[in-house]
Amino acid sequence: MRINNKIQGMIEKPSQWIDPKGPYSEIVFSTKVRLARNLQNHRFSISSTSDEKERIFSELVDDMSSVDTFNNGYLFDMKKLSSLEKEFLIERHLVSYNLCFKSDNSGAMIDNKEKVSVMLNEEDHLSIQGFACGLQLFEIFDFLNLLDDEIGMRVEYAFDRDFGYLTTSPENVGTGLRASAIIHLPALVITREVERIVRKMRKKNLFMNGLYEKSNEVKGNLFQISSGVSFGKTEGTILNLVTEGIKDIVKAERDAREVLVKNARVQMEDKIWRAYGILRYAHLLTSDEVINLSSAVRLGVGLGIIRDVTLQQLNKMLIYVQPGHLQLFYGKKMNDYERDQERGRFVKEILSFEEKR
Amino acid sequence: MLCEICGKEEGRIKYTKVINGEKIEFYICEKCAKEKGFLSLIAESEKDETLKENKDIHTIECSFCRKKWIDIERDGKFGCPQCYSTFRPFISKLLAELNGGEKHKGKIPIVDKQILFLKRKIRETKMALDDAIDKEEYELAATLRDKIKSLSIKINIK
């Protein structure tokens, strides 16, 4: 299998943000800030022609290549990537599905630490995104804001005094900012309190949904929380709203964990060790299985019950067991059965379990 | 003509309502317009009404991307930066309704107009240069190349 050179370079090392250094990283898997920007003298993507988008793409790449952030970074033209390579980038949360499969003349510029990814020609001309592990929305905004200034000096942003940064969707106009996080809430799910939390957040204009939500089933107890409309507020207000919301949720999750430890310690430990056992000894693993099992193991690590697995290993595992990563890592296309087999083996490698077969 | 809603005040504002694809015109007073017309423009529950004073908003078109307000309402997407000027009063209302905010309060871009101007000039000149080379007008190409060089120097000095 031929793999794009730059993708090949990324496969070996995980994104920097999987390192669980940030605050509350035992519950907050990652945080992200996005700034939506458009060019003044062009139509938005939905109403521009393919030629126009091609020009916009090359203008943006041309102007942004001199920004320091992208030194030794990656530039991807989506036309030139295979669908497996696109899936790989989506699995890393660096780009969106729409950018890869629903947009024309689109691409992305990513720095070499994978802290920043700028999507080009998605819904908006520029989607400037920053990532970190744990609750670090303000920290992300600090470096994203500087990057935004750097880009803004090179291209003319569509901006209006009354409306702020002009975007394709009315929800994004204003600051163009969306703050979001992926959070792991096993205890709130077990105690059935998560519904209450979702409603409480909704009242604060924060939106929560399952990260891998399919037919109303949340996989791996992972949720995404994000800010709503970005107009009429300052960046700081929005970041603060989401930060405080997440702190509330973290507190609720910790309280729920305490209740579980107090009232159902044996059942909980049983669940955790069963999950650990399957990850450690099973030969065939589907990605849904790994996502669900790793939730229990993550809870075990968070409570200090499991000590020979780290959060970093679990974070890496969540990304690398997905189909795109698995196949590119092993450099071959695989069917479902072959994938489950390699995944079974790979999980043991990531978690540094010795192979016992 | 008396207002067709309250029947009390004089109906000075002409409204056009599209009901099941049929256009119905009627006249109402300012008070009722405020109460019903403008706000229902934004309300999701009622799809078909709209209107600005004496002007059928469905006929206004953005001169840059050719989108009409009806398209924007249907898709929930704007077509270009200029839409925001074309439909300014409607957008203000839409945004106020969406989140209660009235005016942008966040960051304002740092803009160096002079540099952006020079950059645009360079880009245009480059296109002209490609064109000249295609047409084998080498004298013109040489002049254009010099122009690009001097424009680039200006940017670097800045």
Coordinates of C-alpha atoms in Angstrom, one line a residue:
Chain A
M1 CA 0.0 0.0 0.0
R2 CA 1.3 3.4 -1.0
I3 CA 1.0 5.9 1.9
N4 CA 1.3 9.7 1.6
N5 CA 4.8 10.7 3.0
K6 CA 3.4 13.2 5.5
I7 CA 0.8 10.8 6.7
Q8 CA 3.5 8.2 7.1
G9 CA 5.4 10.6 9.3
M10 CA 2.3 11.1 11.5
I11 CA 1.5 7.4 12.0
E12 CA 4.5 6.7 14.1
K13 CA 3.9 9.5 16.7
P14 CA 0.5 10.3 18.3
S15 CA -0.8 13.9 18.4
Q16 CA 0.8 15.8 21.3
W17 CA -2.6 16.5 22.9
I18 CA -3.1 12.9 23.9
D19 CA -0.5 13.4 26.6
P20 CA -2.7 13.8 29.8
K21 CA -1.0 16.9 31.2
G22 CA -3.9 19.3 31.4
P23 CA -6.1 19.9 34.4
Y24 CA -8.9 17.3 35.0
S25 CA -7.4 15.1 32.3
E26 CA -8.7 12.0 34.0
I27 CA -12.2 13.2 33.0
V28 CA -11.6 15.7 30.2
F29 CA -10.1 13.8 27.3
S30 CA -9.5 16.9 25.1
T31 CA -10.5 20.5 24.6
K32 CA -10.8 22.3 21.3
V33 CA -11.3 25.9 20.2
R34 CA -12.3 26.8 16.7
L35 CA -12.3 30.2 15.0
A36 CA -14.4 30.5 11.8
R37 CA -13.0 33.0 9.3
N38 CA -13.8 34.0 5.7
L39 CA -12.1 36.1 3.0
Q40 CA -13.6 39.5 2.2
N41 CA -13.6 39.4 -1.5
H42 CA -14.9 35.9 -2.2
R43 CA -18.2 34.2 -2.0
F44 CA -18.6 31.6 0.8
S45 CA -17.9 28.0 -0.1
I46 CA -21.6 27.1 -0.6
S47 CA -22.0 29.7 -3.4
S48 CA -18.7 29.7 -5.1
T49 CA -17.6 27.7 -8.1
S50 CA -15.1 25.0 -8.1
D51 CA -12.6 27.2 -9.9
E52 CA -13.1 30.0 -7.4
K53 CA -12.5 27.5 -4.5
E54 CA -9.3 26.3 -6.2
R55 CA -8.0 29.9 -6.4
I56 CA -9.0 30.5 -2.8
F57 CA -7.2 27.3 -1.7
S58 CA -4.0 28.3 -3.5
E59 CA -4.1 31.9 -2.2
L60 CA -4.5 30.7 1.3
V61 CA -1.7 28.2 1.1
D62 CA 0.5 30.8 -0.5
D63 CA -0.2 33.4 2.2
M64 CA -0.1 31.1 5.2
S65 CA 3.0 29.2 4.3
S66 CA 5.1 32.0 5.8
V67 CA 3.4 31.7 9.2
D68 CA 5.9 30.3 11.7
T69 CA 3.4 27.9 13.2
F70 CA 3.5 25.8 10.0
N71 CA 7.3 25.4 9.8
N72 CA 7.9 21.7 9.3
G73 CA 4.2 21.2 9.5
Y74 CA 1.8 19.4 7.2
L75 CA -0.1 20.7 4.2
F76 CA -2.8 18.4 2.9
D77 CA -4.8 18.8 -0.4
M78 CA -7.8 16.5 0.1
K79 CA -7.9 15.7 -3.6
K80 CA -4.6 13.9 -3.2
L81 CA -5.4 11.7 -0.2
S82 CA -6.9 8.3 -0.3
S83 CA -10.1 7.7 1.7
L84 CA -8.1 5.7 4.2
E85 CA -5.7 8.6 4.7
K86 CA -8.7 11.0 5.1
E87 CA -10.2 8.7 7.7
F88 CA -6.9 8.7 9.6
L89 CA -7.0 12.5 9.9
I90 CA -10.6 12.4 11.0
E91 CA -9.8 9.8 13.6
R92 CA -7.2 12.2 15.0
H93 CA -9.9 14.8 15.3
L94 CA -7.7 17.1 13.1
V95 CA -10.3 17.5 10.3
S96 CA -14.0 17.0 9.8
Y97 CA -15.8 14.4 7.8
N98 CA -17.3 17.3 5.7
L99 CA -13.9 18.7 4.9
C100 CA -12.8 15.3 3.6
F101 CA -15.8 13.9 1.9
K102 CA -18.3 16.7 1.3
S103 CA -16.1 19.7 0.2
D104 CA -14.5 20.7 -3.0
N105 CA -10.9 21.9 -3.4
S106 CA -10.4 21.6 0.4
G107 CA -7.4 20.9 2.5
A108 CA -5.8 21.5 5.8
M109 CA -2.6 23.0 7.3
I110 CA -1.4 21.3 10.5
D111 CA 1.5 22.2 12.7
N112 CA 4.1 19.4 13.4
K113 CA 2.9 19.0 17.0
E114 CA -0.7 18.7 15.8
K115 CA -1.8 21.4 18.3
V116 CA -3.2 23.4 15.4
S117 CA -5.2 22.5 12.3
V118 CA -6.5 25.0 9.9
M119 CA -9.2 23.6 7.6
L120 CA -9.4 25.3 4.2
N121 CA -12.6 25.5 2.2
E122 CA -14.9 23.6 4.5
E123 CA -18.1 25.5 5.3
D124 CA -16.0 28.6 5.9
H125 CA -12.9 29.5 4.0
L126 CA -10.8 29.0 7.2
S127 CA -11.5 27.0 10.3
I128 CA -8.7 27.7 12.7
Q129 CA -8.6 25.0 15.4
G130 CA -6.5 24.4 18.4
F131 CA -6.3 21.3 20.6
A132 CA -5.1 20.4 24.1
C133 CA -5.5 17.6 26.6
G134 CA -7.5 18.4 29.8
L135 CA -9.4 21.6 30.4
Q136 CA -7.3 24.2 28.7
L137 CA -9.7 26.4 26.7
F138 CA -8.0 29.7 27.6
E139 CA -4.6 28.3 27.0
I140 CA -5.7 27.1 23.5
F141 CA -7.2 30.5 22.8
D142 CA -4.0 32.3 23.7
F143 CA -2.0 30.6 21.0
L144 CA -4.9 30.5 18.5
N145 CA -5.5 34.2 18.9
L146 CA -1.9 35.0 18.0
L147 CA -2.1 32.6 15.0
D148 CA -5.4 34.3 14.0
D149 CA -3.6 37.7 14.0
E150 CA -0.7 36.3 11.9
I151 CA -3.1 35.0 9.3
G152 CA -5.3 38.1 9.5
M153 CA -2.2 40.2 8.6
R154 CA -1.8 38.2 5.4
V155 CA -5.4 37.8 4.2
E156 CA -8.3 40.2 4.4
Y157 CA -10.9 38.7 6.7
A158 CA -14.6 39.4 6.1
F159 CA -15.5 41.5 9.1
D160 CA -18.3 43.9 9.9
R161 CA -18.4 46.3 12.8
D162 CA -21.9 45.3 13.8
F163 CA -21.8 41.6 13.0
G164 CA -18.1 40.8 13.7
Y165 CA -16.5 38.0 11.7
L166 CA -18.8 37.0 8.9
T167 CA -19.6 33.4 8.4
T168 CA -21.7 31.1 6.3
S169 CA -23.9 30.0 9.2
P170 CA -25.7 32.6 11.5
E171 CA -24.6 30.5 14.5
N172 CA -21.0 31.3 13.9
V173 CA -21.1 35.0 13.0
G174 CA -19.6 37.3 15.6
T175 CA -16.5 35.9 17.3
G176 CA -16.6 32.8 15.0
L177 CA -15.5 31.0 18.2
R178 CA -16.7 27.6 19.3
A179 CA -15.2 26.0 22.4
S180 CA -15.7 22.3 23.0
A181 CA -14.5 19.3 24.9
I182 CA -14.7 15.6 25.0
I183 CA -15.4 14.3 28.4
H184 CA -15.6 10.8 29.9
L185 CA -18.6 10.4 32.3
P186 CA -19.0 6.7 33.3
A187 CA -20.2 7.3 36.8
L188 CA -22.8 9.8 35.7
V189 CA -24.1 7.3 33.1
I190 CA -24.2 4.4 35.7
T191 CA -26.0 6.6 38.2
R192 CA -28.4 7.8 35.4
E193 CA -27.6 11.4 36.2
V194 CA -26.3 12.3 32.9
E195 CA -29.7 13.3 31.5
R196 CA -30.1 15.8 34.3
I197 CA -26.7 17.2 33.5
V198 CA -27.5 17.6 29.8
R199 CA -30.6 19.5 30.6
K200 CA -28.8 21.7 33.1
M201 CA -26.1 22.6 30.5
R202 CA -28.8 23.2 27.9
K203 CA -30.1 26.0 30.1
K204 CA -26.7 27.6 30.1
N205 CA -26.7 27.3 26.3
L206 CA -24.2 24.5 26.3
F207 CA -24.8 21.5 24.1
M208 CA -24.0 18.0 25.0
N209 CA -24.2 14.8 22.9
G210 CA -22.6 11.4 22.7
L211 CA -19.2 11.5 20.9
Y212 CA -19.9 8.3 19.0
E213 CA -23.6 8.5 19.2
K214 CA -25.4 6.1 17.0
S215 CA -29.1 5.4 17.3
N216 CA -29.1 7.1 20.7
E217 CA -26.5 4.8 22.1
V218 CA -23.5 6.5 23.6
K219 CA -20.3 4.6 23.1
G220 CA -17.5 4.6 25.7
N221 CA -19.4 7.0 28.0
L222 CA -17.7 9.8 26.0
F223 CA -19.6 13.0 25.5
Q224 CA -18.9 16.2 23.6
I225 CA -19.9 19.5 25.1
S226 CA -19.8 22.7 23.1
S227 CA -20.7 26.4 23.2
G228 CA -23.6 27.6 21.1
V229 CA -24.0 30.8 19.1
S230 CA -21.0 33.1 19.1
F231 CA -22.6 36.5 18.5
G232 CA -22.9 39.4 21.0
K233 CA -20.4 38.0 23.5
T234 CA -16.7 38.4 23.9
E235 CA -14.3 35.4 23.4
G236 CA -13.5 35.4 27.1
T237 CA -17.2 35.2 28.0
I238 CA -17.7 32.1 25.8
L239 CA -14.6 30.4 27.0
N240 CA -15.5 31.1 30.6
L241 CA -19.0 29.8 30.1
V242 CA -17.7 26.5 28.7
T243 CA -14.9 26.2 31.3
E244 CA -17.3 26.7 34.2
G245 CA -19.8 24.3 32.6
I246 CA -17.1 21.6 32.3
K247 CA -15.9 22.2 35.9
D248 CA -19.5 21.6 37.1
I249 CA -19.7 18.4 35.2
V250 CA -16.3 17.2 36.5
K251 CA -17.5 17.9 40.0
A252 CA -20.7 15.9 39.4
E253 CA -18.8 13.0 37.9
R254 CA -16.4 13.0 40.8
D255 CA -19.3 13.0 43.3
A256 CA -21.0 10.2 41.4
R257 CA -17.7 8.2 41.5
E258 CA -17.5 8.6 45.2
V259 CA -21.1 7.4 45.6
L260 CA -20.3 4.3 43.5
V261 CA -17.2 3.5 45.5
K262 CA -19.1 3.9 48.7
N263 CA -22.2 1.9 47.7
A264 CA -21.2 -0.5 45.0
R265 CA -17.5 -1.0 45.3
V266 CA -17.5 -4.7 44.5
Q267 CA -19.8 -4.5 41.5
M268 CA -17.7 -1.6 40.1
E269 CA -14.4 -3.3 40.6
D270 CA -15.8 -6.4 39.0
K271 CA -16.8 -4.4 36.0
I272 CA -13.4 -2.7 35.8
W273 CA -11.4 -5.9 36.1
R274 CA -13.6 -7.8 33.6
A275 CA -13.0 -5.0 31.0
Y276 CA -9.3 -5.2 31.8
G277 CA -9.3 -8.9 31.4
I278 CA -10.9 -8.8 28.0
L279 CA -8.6 -6.2 26.7
R280 CA -5.6 -8.1 28.0
Y281 CA -6.6 -11.6 26.9
A282 CA -9.1 -11.4 24.0
H283 CA -7.8 -12.3 20.6
L284 CA -10.5 -10.6 18.5
L285 CA -11.6 -7.1 19.4
T286 CA -13.9 -4.7 17.4
S287 CA -13.4 -1.0 17.7
D288 CA -16.7 -0.5 19.5
E289 CA -15.7 -3.1 22.1
V290 CA -12.4 -1.4 22.7
I291 CA -14.1 2.0 23.1
N292 CA -16.6 0.6 25.6
L293 CA -14.0 -1.5 27.5
S294 CA -11.5 1.2 27.7
S295 CA -14.1 3.4 29.5
A296 CA -14.2 0.9 32.4
V297 CA -10.4 0.6 32.5
R298 CA -10.1 4.4 32.3
L299 CA -12.4 4.7 35.3
G300 CA -10.3 2.1 37.1
V301 CA -7.1 4.1 36.4
G302 CA -8.9 7.3 37.6
L303 CA -9.8 5.6 40.9
G304 CA -6.4 4.1 41.4
I305 CA -7.7 0.6 41.1
I306 CA -5.7 -0.2 38.0
R307 CA -2.1 0.8 38.3
D308 CA -0.3 -0.9 35.4
V309 CA -2.0 1.1 32.7
T310 CA -1.7 4.9 32.1
L311 CA -4.1 7.5 30.8
Q312 CA -1.7 8.2 28.0
Q313 CA -1.8 4.6 26.9
L314 CA -5.6 4.6 27.0
N315 CA -5.7 7.9 25.0
K316 CA -3.4 6.5 22.4
M317 CA -5.4 3.3 22.2
L318 CA -8.7 5.1 21.6
I319 CA -7.2 6.8 18.5
Y320 CA -5.1 3.9 17.2
V321 CA -7.6 1.1 17.3
Q322 CA -9.8 2.9 14.8
P323 CA -9.9 1.4 11.2
G324 CA -7.9 4.1 9.5
H325 CA -5.1 4.1 12.0
L326 CA -4.9 0.4 12.3
Q327 CA -4.7 -0.2 8.6
L328 CA -2.2 2.5 7.9
F329 CA -0.1 1.5 10.9
Y330 CA 0.2 -2.1 9.6
G331 CA 0.5 -0.7 6.0
K332 CA -2.2 -3.0 4.5
K333 CA -5.9 -3.0 3.7
M334 CA -7.7 -5.4 6.0
N335 CA -11.3 -6.8 6.2
D336 CA -13.3 -6.8 9.4
Y337 CA -12.0 -10.1 10.7
E338 CA -8.3 -9.2 10.0
R339 CA -8.8 -5.9 11.6
D340 CA -10.3 -7.4 14.8
Q341 CA -7.4 -9.8 15.0
E342 CA -4.7 -7.1 14.5
R343 CA -6.6 -4.9 16.9
G344 CA -6.5 -7.6 19.5
R345 CA -2.8 -7.8 19.2
F346 CA -2.2 -4.0 18.9
V347 CA -4.2 -3.3 22.1
K348 CA -1.7 -5.5 24.0
E349 CA 1.2 -3.7 22.4
I350 CA -0.1 -0.2 23.3
L351 CA -1.0 -1.2 26.9
S352 CA 2.4 -3.1 27.1
F353 CA 0.8 -6.3 28.0
E354 CA 2.9 -9.3 27.3
E355 CA 1.4 -11.5 24.6
K356 CA 0.0 -14.7 26.1
R357 CA -1.6 -17.0 23.6
Chain B
M1 CA -57.7 51.8 4.6
L2 CA -57.9 50.5 8.1
C3 CA -55.4 48.0 9.4
E4 CA -56.5 44.5 8.4
I5 CA -55.5 43.0 11.7
C6 CA -56.8 45.3 14.4
G7 CA -59.2 47.3 12.2
K8 CA -58.5 50.4 14.4
E9 CA -55.4 52.3 13.1
E10 CA -54.7 53.2 9.6
G11 CA -53.0 50.4 7.7
R12 CA -50.0 52.2 6.2
I13 CA -47.7 49.3 5.8
K14 CA -48.1 46.9 2.9
Y15 CA -47.4 43.3 3.7
T16 CA -47.1 40.4 1.3
K17 CA -47.7 37.0 2.7
V18 CA -47.1 33.9 0.8
I19 CA -49.6 31.2 1.8
N20 CA -49.4 27.9 0.1
G21 CA -47.5 29.5 -2.7
E22 CA -50.1 32.2 -3.2
K23 CA -49.2 35.8 -2.7
I24 CA -51.6 37.7 -0.6
E25 CA -51.2 41.4 0.0
F26 CA -52.6 43.3 2.9
Y27 CA -52.3 46.5 4.8
I28 CA -51.6 46.9 8.5
C29 CA -50.7 49.5 11.0
E30 CA -47.3 50.0 12.5
K31 CA -48.3 48.6 15.9
C32 CA -49.5 45.4 14.5
A33 CA -46.4 45.2 12.2
K34 CA -44.2 45.4 15.2
E35 CA -46.2 42.8 17.0
K36 CA -46.6 40.3 14.2
G37 CA -44.8 40.9 11.0
F38 CA -41.2 41.6 11.7
L39 CA -40.8 39.0 14.4
S40 CA -42.6 36.2 12.7
L41 CA -39.9 36.7 10.0
I42 CA -37.5 35.0 12.3
A43 CA -39.8 32.6 14.1
E44 CA -39.2 29.1 12.8
S45 CA -42.8 28.0 13.4
E46 CA -44.2 30.1 10.7
K47 CA -42.5 29.6 7.4
D48 CA -44.2 31.9 5.0
E49 CA -44.5 35.4 6.1
T50 CA -42.0 38.1 5.9
L51 CA -41.7 41.5 4.7
K52 CA -40.2 44.9 4.9
E53 CA -42.0 48.1 4.7
N54 CA -43.4 48.5 1.1
K55 CA -40.9 46.1 -0.2
D56 CA -41.2 42.5 -0.9
I57 CA -38.1 41.0 0.7
H58 CA -38.4 37.9 -1.4
T59 CA -37.4 40.0 -4.4
I60 CA -34.2 41.5 -2.9
E61 CA -31.2 39.7 -4.2
C62 CA -27.6 39.9 -3.0
S63 CA -25.7 41.4 -6.0
F64 CA -22.5 39.4 -5.3
C65 CA -23.8 35.8 -4.7
R66 CA -27.4 36.2 -6.1
K67 CA -28.9 34.7 -3.0
K68 CA -32.4 35.9 -2.0
W69 CA -33.6 36.1 1.6
I70 CA -35.9 33.2 1.0
D71 CA -32.9 31.0 0.1
I72 CA -31.1 32.1 3.2
E73 CA -34.1 31.4 5.4
R74 CA -34.6 28.0 3.8
D75 CA -30.9 26.9 4.0
G76 CA -29.9 28.8 7.2
K77 CA -26.7 29.8 5.3
F78 CA -25.5 33.1 3.9
G79 CA -23.9 33.1 0.4
C80 CA -21.1 35.7 0.8
P81 CA -19.9 38.5 3.0
Q82 CA -22.0 41.0 1.1
C83 CA -25.2 39.2 2.1
Y84 CA -24.7 40.8 5.5
S85 CA -24.9 44.3 4.1
T86 CA -27.7 43.5 1.7
F87 CA -29.9 42.0 4.4
R88 CA -28.6 43.9 7.3
P89 CA -31.9 44.8 9.1
F90 CA -33.2 41.2 8.8
I91 CA -29.9 39.8 10.0
S92 CA -29.9 42.1 13.0
K93 CA -33.3 40.8 14.0
L94 CA -32.4 37.2 13.3
L95 CA -29.3 37.4 15.5
A96 CA -31.1 39.2 18.3
E97 CA -33.7 36.4 18.2
L98 CA -31.0 33.7 18.1
N99 CA -29.2 34.8 21.2
G100 CA -30.2 38.2 22.4
G101 CA -27.0 39.9 21.4
E102 CA -27.2 43.1 19.5
K103 CA -23.7 43.9 18.4
H104 CA -20.4 42.2 18.0
K105 CA -18.5 42.5 21.2
G106 CA -15.4 40.3 20.5
K107 CA -12.1 40.7 18.8
I108 CA -11.5 43.1 16.0
P109 CA -8.9 42.1 13.3
I110 CA -5.6 43.8 13.1
V111 CA -5.5 45.0 9.6
D112 CA -2.7 46.5 7.7
K113 CA -4.6 47.8 4.7
Q114 CA -1.4 48.9 2.9
I115 CA 0.1 45.4 3.0
L116 CA -3.1 43.8 1.9
F117 CA -3.4 46.3 -1.0
L118 CA 0.2 45.5 -2.1
K119 CA -0.5 41.8 -1.9
R120 CA -3.6 42.1 -4.0
K121 CA -1.6 44.1 -6.5
I122 CA 1.0 41.4 -6.7
R123 CA -1.5 38.7 -7.2
E124 CA -3.2 40.6 -10.0
T125 CA 0.1 41.3 -11.6
K126 CA 1.1 37.6 -11.4
M127 CA -2.1 36.6 -13.2
A128 CA -1.3 39.2 -15.9
L129 CA 2.2 37.9 -16.1
D130 CA 1.0 34.3 -16.7
D131 CA -1.4 35.6 -19.3
A132 CA 1.4 37.5 -21.1
I133 CA 3.7 34.4 -21.1
D134 CA 0.8 32.3 -22.5
K135 CA 0.4 34.9 -25.3
E136 CA 4.2 35.0 -25.8
E137 CA 4.3 38.8 -25.1
Y138 CA 7.7 38.7 -23.6
E139 CA 8.3 42.5 -23.4
L140 CA 5.2 42.9 -21.4
A141 CA 6.1 39.9 -19.3
A142 CA 9.5 41.5 -18.4
T143 CA 7.8 44.8 -17.3
L144 CA 5.3 42.9 -15.2
R145 CA 8.1 40.8 -13.6
D146 CA 9.9 44.1 -12.6
K147 CA 6.6 45.4 -11.2
I148 CA 6.2 42.3 -9.0
K149 CA 9.7 42.6 -7.8
S150 CA 9.3 46.3 -6.8
L151 CA 5.9 45.6 -5.1
S152 CA 7.6 42.7 -3.1
I153 CA 10.3 45.0 -2.0
K154 CA 7.8 47.5 -0.8
I155 CA 6.1 44.8 1.4
N156 CA 9.4 43.8 2.9
I157 CA 10.3 47.4 3.8
K158 CA 7.0 47.8 5.5

